[in-house]
JSON list of N, CA and C in Angstrom, two decimals:
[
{"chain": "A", "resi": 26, "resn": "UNK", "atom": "N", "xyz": [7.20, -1.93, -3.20]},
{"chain": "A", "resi": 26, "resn": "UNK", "atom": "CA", "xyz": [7.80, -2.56, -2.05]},
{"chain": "A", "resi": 26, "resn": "UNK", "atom": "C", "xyz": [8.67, -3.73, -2.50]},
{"chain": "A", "resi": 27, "resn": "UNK", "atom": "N", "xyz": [9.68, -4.00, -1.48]},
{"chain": "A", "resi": 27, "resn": "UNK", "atom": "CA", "xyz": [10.12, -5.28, -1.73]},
{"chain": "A", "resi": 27, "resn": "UNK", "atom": "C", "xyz": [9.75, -6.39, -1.47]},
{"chain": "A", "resi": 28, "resn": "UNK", "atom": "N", "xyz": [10.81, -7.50, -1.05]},
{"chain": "A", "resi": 28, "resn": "UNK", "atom": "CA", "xyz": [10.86, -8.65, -0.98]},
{"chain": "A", "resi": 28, "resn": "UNK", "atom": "C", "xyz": [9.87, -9.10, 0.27]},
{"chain": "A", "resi": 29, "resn": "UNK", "atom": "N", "xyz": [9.09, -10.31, 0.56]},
{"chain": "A", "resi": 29, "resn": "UNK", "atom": "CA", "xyz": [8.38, -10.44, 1.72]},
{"chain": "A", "resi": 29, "resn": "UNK", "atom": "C", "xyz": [9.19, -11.07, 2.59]},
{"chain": "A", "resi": 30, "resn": "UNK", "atom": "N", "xyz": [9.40, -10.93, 3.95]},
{"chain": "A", "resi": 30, "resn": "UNK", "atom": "CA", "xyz": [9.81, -11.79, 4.71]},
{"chain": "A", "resi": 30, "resn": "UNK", "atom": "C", "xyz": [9.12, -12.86, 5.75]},
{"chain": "A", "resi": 31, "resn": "UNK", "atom": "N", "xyz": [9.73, -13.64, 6.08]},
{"chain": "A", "resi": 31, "resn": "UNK", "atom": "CA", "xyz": [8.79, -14.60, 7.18]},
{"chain": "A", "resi": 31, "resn": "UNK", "atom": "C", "xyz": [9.55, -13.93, 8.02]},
{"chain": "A", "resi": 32, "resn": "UNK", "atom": "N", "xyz": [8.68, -14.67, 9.46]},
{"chain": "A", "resi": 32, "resn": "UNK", "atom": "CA", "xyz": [9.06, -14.04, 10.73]},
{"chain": "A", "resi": 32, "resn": "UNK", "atom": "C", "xyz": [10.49, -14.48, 10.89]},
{"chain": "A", "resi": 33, "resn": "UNK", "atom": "N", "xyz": [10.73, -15.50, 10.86]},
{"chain": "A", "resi": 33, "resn": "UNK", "atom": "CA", "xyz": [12.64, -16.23, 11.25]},
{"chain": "A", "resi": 33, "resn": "UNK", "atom": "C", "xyz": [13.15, -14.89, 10.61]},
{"chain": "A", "resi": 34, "resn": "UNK", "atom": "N", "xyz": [13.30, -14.46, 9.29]},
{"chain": "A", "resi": 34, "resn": "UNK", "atom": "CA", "xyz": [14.04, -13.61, 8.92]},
{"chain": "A", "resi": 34, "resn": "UNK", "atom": "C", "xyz": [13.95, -12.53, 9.44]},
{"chain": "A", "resi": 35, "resn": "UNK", "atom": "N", "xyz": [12.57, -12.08, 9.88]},
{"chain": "A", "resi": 35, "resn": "UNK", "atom": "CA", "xyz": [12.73, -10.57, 10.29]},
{"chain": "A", "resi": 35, "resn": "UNK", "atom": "C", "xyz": [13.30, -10.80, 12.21]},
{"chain": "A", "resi": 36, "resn": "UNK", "atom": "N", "xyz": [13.14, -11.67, 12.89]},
{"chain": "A", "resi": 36, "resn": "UNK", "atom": "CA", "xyz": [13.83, -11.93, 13.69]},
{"chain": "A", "resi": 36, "resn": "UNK", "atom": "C", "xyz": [15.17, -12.00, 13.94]},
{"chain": "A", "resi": 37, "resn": "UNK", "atom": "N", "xyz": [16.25, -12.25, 12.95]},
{"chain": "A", "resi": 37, "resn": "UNK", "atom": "CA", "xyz": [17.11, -12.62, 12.46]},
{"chain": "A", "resi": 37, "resn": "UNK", "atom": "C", "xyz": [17.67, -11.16, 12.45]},
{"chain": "A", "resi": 38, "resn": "UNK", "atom": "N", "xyz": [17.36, -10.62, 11.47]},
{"chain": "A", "resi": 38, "resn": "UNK", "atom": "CA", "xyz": [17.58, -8.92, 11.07]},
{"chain": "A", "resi": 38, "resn": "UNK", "atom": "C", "xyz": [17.51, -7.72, 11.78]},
{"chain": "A", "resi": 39, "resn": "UNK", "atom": "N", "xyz": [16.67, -8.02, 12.83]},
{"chain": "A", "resi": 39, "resn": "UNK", "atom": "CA", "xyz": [16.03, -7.70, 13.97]},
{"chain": "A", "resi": 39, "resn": "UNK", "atom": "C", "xyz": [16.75, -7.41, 15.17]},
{"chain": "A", "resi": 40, "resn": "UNK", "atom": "N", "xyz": [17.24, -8.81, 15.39]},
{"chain": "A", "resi": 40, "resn": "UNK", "atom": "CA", "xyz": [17.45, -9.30, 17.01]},
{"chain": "A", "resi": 40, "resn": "UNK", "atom": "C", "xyz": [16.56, -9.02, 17.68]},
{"chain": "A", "resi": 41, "resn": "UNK", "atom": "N", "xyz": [15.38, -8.80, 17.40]},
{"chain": "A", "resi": 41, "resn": "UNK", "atom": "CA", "xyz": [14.36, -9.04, 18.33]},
{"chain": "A", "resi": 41, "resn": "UNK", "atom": "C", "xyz": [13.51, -10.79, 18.48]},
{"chain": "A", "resi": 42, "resn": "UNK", "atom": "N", "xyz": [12.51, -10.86, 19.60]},
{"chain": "A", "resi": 42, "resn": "UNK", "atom": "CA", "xyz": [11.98, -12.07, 19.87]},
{"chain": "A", "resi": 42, "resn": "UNK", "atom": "C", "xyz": [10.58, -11.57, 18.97]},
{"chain": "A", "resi": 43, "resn": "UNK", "atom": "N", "xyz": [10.01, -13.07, 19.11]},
{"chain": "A", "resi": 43, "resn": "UNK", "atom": "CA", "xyz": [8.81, -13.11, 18.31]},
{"chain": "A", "resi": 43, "resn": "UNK", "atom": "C", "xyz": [7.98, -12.02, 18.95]},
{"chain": "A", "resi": 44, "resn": "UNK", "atom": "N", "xyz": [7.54, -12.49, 20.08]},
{"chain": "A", "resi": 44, "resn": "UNK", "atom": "CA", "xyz": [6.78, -11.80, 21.05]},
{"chain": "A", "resi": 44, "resn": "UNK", "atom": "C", "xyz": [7.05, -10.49, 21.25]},
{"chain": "A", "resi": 45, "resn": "UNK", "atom": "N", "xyz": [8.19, -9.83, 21.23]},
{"chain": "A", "resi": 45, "resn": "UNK", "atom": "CA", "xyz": [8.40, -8.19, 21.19]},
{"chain": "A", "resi": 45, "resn": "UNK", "atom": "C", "xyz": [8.34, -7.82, 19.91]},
{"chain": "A", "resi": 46, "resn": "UNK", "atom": "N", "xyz": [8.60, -8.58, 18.51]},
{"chain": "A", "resi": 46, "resn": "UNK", "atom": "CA", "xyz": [7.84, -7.88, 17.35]},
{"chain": "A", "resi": 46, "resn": "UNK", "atom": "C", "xyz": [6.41, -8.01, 17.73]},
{"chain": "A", "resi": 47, "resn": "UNK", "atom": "N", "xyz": [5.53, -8.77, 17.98]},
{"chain": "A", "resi": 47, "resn": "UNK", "atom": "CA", "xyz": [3.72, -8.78, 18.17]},
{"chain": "A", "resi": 47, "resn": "UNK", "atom": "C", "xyz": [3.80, -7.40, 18.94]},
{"chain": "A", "resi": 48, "resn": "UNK", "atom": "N", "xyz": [4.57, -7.49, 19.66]},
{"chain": "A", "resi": 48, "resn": "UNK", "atom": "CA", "xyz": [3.92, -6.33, 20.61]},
{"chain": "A", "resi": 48, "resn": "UNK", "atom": "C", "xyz": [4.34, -4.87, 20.17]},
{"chain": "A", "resi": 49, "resn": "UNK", "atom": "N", "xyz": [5.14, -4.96, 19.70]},
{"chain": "A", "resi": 49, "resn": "UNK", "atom": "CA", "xyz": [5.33, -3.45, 19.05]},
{"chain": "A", "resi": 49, "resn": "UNK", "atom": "C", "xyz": [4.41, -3.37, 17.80]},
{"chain": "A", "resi": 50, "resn": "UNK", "atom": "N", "xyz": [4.33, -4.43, 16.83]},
{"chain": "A", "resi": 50, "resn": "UNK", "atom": "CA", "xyz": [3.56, -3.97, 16.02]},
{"chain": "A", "resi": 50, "resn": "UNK", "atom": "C", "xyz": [1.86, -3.57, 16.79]},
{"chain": "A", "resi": 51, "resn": "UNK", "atom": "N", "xyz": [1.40, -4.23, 17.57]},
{"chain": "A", "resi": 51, "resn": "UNK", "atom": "CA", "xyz": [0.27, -3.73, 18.47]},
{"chain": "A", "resi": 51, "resn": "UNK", "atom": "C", "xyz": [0.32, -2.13, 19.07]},
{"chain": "A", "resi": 52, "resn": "UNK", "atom": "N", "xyz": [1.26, -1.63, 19.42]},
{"chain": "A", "resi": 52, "resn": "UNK", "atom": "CA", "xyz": [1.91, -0.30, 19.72]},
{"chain": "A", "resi": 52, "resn": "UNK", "atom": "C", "xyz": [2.04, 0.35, 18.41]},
{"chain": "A", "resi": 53, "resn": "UNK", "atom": "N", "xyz": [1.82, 0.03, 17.20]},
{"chain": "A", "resi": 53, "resn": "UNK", "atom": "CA", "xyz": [2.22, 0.39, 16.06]},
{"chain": "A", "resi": 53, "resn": "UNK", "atom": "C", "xyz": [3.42, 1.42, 15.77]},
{"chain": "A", "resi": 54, "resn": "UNK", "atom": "N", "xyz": [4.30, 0.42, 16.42]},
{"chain": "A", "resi": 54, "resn": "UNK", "atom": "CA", "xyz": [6.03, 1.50, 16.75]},
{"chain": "A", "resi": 54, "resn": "UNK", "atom": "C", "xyz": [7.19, -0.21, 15.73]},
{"chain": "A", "resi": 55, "resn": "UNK", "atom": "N", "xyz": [6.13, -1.22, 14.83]},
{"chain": "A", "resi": 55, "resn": "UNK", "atom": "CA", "xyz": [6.91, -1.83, 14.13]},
{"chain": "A", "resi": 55, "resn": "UNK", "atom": "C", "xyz": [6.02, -2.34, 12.75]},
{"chain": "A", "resi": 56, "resn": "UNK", "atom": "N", "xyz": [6.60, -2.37, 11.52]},
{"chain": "A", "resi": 56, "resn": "UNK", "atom": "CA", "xyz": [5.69, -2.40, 10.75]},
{"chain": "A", "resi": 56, "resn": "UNK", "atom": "C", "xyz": [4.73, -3.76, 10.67]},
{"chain": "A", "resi": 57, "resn": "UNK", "atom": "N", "xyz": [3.75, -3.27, 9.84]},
{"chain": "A", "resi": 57, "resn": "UNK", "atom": "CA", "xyz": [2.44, -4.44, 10.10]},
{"chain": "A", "resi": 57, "resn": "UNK", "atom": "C", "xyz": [3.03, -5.59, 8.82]},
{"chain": "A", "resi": 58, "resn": "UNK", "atom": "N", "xyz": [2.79, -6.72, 9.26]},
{"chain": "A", "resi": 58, "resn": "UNK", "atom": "CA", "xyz": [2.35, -7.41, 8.36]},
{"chain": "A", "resi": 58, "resn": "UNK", "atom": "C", "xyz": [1.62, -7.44, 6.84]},
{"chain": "A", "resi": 59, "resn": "UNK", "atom": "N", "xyz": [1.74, -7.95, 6.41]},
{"chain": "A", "resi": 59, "resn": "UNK", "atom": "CA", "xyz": [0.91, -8.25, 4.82]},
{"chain": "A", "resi": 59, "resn": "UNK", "atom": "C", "xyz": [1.25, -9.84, 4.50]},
{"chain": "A", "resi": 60, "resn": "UNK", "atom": "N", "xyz": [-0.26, -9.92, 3.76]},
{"chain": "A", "resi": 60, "resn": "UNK", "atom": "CA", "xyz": [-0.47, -11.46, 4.16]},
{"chain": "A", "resi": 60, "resn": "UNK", "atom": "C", "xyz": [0.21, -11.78, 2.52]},
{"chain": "A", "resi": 61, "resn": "UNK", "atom": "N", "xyz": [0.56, -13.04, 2.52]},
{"chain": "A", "resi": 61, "resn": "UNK", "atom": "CA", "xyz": [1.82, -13.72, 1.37]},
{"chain": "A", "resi": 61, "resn": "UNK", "atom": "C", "xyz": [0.61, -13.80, 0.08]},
{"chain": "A", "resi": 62, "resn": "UNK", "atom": "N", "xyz": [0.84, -13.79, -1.01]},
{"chain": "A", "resi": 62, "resn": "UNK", "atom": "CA", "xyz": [-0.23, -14.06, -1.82]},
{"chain": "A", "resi": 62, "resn": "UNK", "atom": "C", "xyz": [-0.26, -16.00, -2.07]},
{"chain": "A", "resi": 63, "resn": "UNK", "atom": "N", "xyz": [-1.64, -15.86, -2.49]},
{"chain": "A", "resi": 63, "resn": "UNK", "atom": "CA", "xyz": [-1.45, -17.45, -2.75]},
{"chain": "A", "resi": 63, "resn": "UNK", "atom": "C", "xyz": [-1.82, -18.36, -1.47]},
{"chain": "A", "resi": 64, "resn": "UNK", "atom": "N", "xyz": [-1.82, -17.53, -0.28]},
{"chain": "A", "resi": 64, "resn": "UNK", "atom": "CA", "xyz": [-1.27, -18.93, 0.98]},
{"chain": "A", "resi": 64, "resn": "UNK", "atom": "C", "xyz": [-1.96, -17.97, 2.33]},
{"chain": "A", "resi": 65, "resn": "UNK", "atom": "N", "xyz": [-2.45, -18.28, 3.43]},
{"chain": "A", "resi": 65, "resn": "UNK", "atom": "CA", "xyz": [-2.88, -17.60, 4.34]},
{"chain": "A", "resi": 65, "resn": "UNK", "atom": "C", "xyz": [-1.91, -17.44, 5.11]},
{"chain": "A", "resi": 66, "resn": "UNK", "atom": "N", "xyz": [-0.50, -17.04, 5.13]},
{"chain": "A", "resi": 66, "resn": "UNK", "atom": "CA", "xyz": [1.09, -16.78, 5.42]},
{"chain": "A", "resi": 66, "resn": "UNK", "atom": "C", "xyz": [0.81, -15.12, 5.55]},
{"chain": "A", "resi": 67, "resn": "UNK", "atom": "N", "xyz": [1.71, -14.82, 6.17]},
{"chain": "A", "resi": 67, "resn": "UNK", "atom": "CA", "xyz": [1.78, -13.04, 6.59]},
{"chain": "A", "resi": 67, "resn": "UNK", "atom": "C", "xyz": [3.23, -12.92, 6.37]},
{"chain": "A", "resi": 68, "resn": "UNK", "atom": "N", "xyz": [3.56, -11.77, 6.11]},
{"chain": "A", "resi": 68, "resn": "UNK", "atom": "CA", "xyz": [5.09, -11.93, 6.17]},
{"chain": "A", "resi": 68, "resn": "UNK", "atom": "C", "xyz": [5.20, -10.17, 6.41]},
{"chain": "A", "resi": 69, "resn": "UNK", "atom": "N", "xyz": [6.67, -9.54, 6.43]},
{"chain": "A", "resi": 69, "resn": "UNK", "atom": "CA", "xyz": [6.48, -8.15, 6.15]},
{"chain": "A", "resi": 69, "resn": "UNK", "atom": "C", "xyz": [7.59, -8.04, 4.51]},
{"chain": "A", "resi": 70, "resn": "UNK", "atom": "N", "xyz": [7.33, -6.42, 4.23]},
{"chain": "A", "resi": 70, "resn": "UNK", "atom": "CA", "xyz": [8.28, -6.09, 3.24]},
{"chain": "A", "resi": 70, "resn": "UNK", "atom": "C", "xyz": [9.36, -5.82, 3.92]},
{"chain": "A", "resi": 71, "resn": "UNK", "atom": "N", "xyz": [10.38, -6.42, 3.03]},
{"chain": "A", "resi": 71, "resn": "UNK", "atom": "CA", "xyz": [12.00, -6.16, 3.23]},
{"chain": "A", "resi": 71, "resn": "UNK", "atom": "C", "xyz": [12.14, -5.04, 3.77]},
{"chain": "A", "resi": 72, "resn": "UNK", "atom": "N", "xyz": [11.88, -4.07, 2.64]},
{"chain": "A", "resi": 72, "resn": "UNK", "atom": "CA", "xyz": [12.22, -2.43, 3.00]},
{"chain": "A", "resi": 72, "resn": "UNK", "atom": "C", "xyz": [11.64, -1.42, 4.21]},
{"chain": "A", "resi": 73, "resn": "UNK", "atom": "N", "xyz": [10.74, -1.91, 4.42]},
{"chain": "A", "resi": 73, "resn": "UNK", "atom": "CA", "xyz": [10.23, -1.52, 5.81]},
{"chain": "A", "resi": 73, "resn": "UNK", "atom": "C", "xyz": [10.30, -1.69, 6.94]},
{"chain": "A", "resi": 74, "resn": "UNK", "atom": "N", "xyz": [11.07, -2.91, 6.69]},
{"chain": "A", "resi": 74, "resn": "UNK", "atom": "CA", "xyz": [11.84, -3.97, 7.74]},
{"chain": "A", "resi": 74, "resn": "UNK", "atom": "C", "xyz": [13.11, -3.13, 7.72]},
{"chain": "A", "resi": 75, "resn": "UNK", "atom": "N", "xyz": [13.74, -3.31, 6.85]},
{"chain": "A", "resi": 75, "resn": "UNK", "atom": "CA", "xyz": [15.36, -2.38, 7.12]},
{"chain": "A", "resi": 75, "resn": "UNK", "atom": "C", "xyz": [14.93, -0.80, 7.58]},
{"chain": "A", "resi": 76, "resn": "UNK", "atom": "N", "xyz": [14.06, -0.26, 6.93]},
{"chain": "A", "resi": 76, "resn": "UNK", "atom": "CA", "xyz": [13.87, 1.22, 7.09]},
{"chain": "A", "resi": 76, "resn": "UNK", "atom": "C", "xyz": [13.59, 1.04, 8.91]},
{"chain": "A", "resi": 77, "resn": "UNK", "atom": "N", "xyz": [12.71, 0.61, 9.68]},
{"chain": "A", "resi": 77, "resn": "UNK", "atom": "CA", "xyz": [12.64, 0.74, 10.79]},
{"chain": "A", "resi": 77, "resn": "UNK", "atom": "C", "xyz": [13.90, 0.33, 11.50]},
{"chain": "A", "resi": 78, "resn": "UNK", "atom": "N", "xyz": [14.77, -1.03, 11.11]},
{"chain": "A", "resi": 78, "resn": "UNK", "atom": "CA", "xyz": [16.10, -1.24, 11.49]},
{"chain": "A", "resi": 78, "resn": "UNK", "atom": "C", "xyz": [17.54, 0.13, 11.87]},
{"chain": "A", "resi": 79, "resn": "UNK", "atom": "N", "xyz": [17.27, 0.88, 10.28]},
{"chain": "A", "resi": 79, "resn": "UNK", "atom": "CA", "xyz": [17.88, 1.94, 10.40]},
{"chain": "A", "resi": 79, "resn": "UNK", "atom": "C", "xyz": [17.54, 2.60, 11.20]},
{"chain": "A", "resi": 80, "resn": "UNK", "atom": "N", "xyz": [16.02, 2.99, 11.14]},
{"chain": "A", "resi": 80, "resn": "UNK", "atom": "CA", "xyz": [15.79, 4.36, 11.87]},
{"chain": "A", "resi": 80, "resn": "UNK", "atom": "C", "xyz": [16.27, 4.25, 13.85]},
{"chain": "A", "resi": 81, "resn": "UNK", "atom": "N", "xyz": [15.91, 3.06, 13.76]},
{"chain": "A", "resi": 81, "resn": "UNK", "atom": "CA", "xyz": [16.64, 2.71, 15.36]},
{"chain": "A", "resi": 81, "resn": "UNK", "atom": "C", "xyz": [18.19, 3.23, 15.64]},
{"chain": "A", "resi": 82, "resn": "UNK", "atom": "N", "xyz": [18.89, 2.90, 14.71]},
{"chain": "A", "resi": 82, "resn": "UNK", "atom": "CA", "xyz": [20.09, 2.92, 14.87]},
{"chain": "A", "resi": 82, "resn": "UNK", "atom": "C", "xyz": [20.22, 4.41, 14.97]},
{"chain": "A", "resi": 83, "resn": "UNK", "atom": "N", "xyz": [19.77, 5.32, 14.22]},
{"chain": "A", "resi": 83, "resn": "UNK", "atom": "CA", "xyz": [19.76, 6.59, 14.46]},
{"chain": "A", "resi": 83, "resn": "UNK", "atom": "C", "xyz": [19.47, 7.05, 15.45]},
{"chain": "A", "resi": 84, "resn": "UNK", "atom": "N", "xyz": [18.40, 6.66, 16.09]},
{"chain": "A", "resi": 84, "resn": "UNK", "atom": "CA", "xyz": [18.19, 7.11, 17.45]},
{"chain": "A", "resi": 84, "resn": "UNK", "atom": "C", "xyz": [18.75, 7.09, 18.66]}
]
């Protein structure tokens, strides 16, 4: 996997709000979290982040 992101970034990349990423990832229709090493921080991977980005766009 790649790079981790914080939430600002995947928001950012996104255009989604905080609150509609929580809730889709709860729907499990956005990827989950993984927690940062080192730090009780969550972040997601880059690539899973773009891969769901794309796959939207396709749809």
């Amino acid at each position: 996997m790649g790079l981790r992101m914080r939430l600002k970034e995947v928001m950012e990349m996104t255009g989604l709000s905080r609150s509609t990423i929580y809730l889709q990832m709860s729907k499990e229709k956005f990827p989950k979290q993984v927690k940062l090493a080192g730090s009780r921080s969550a972040g997601w991977y880059e690539d899973a982040v773009v891969e769901w980005v794309e796959s939207r766009r396709q749809a």
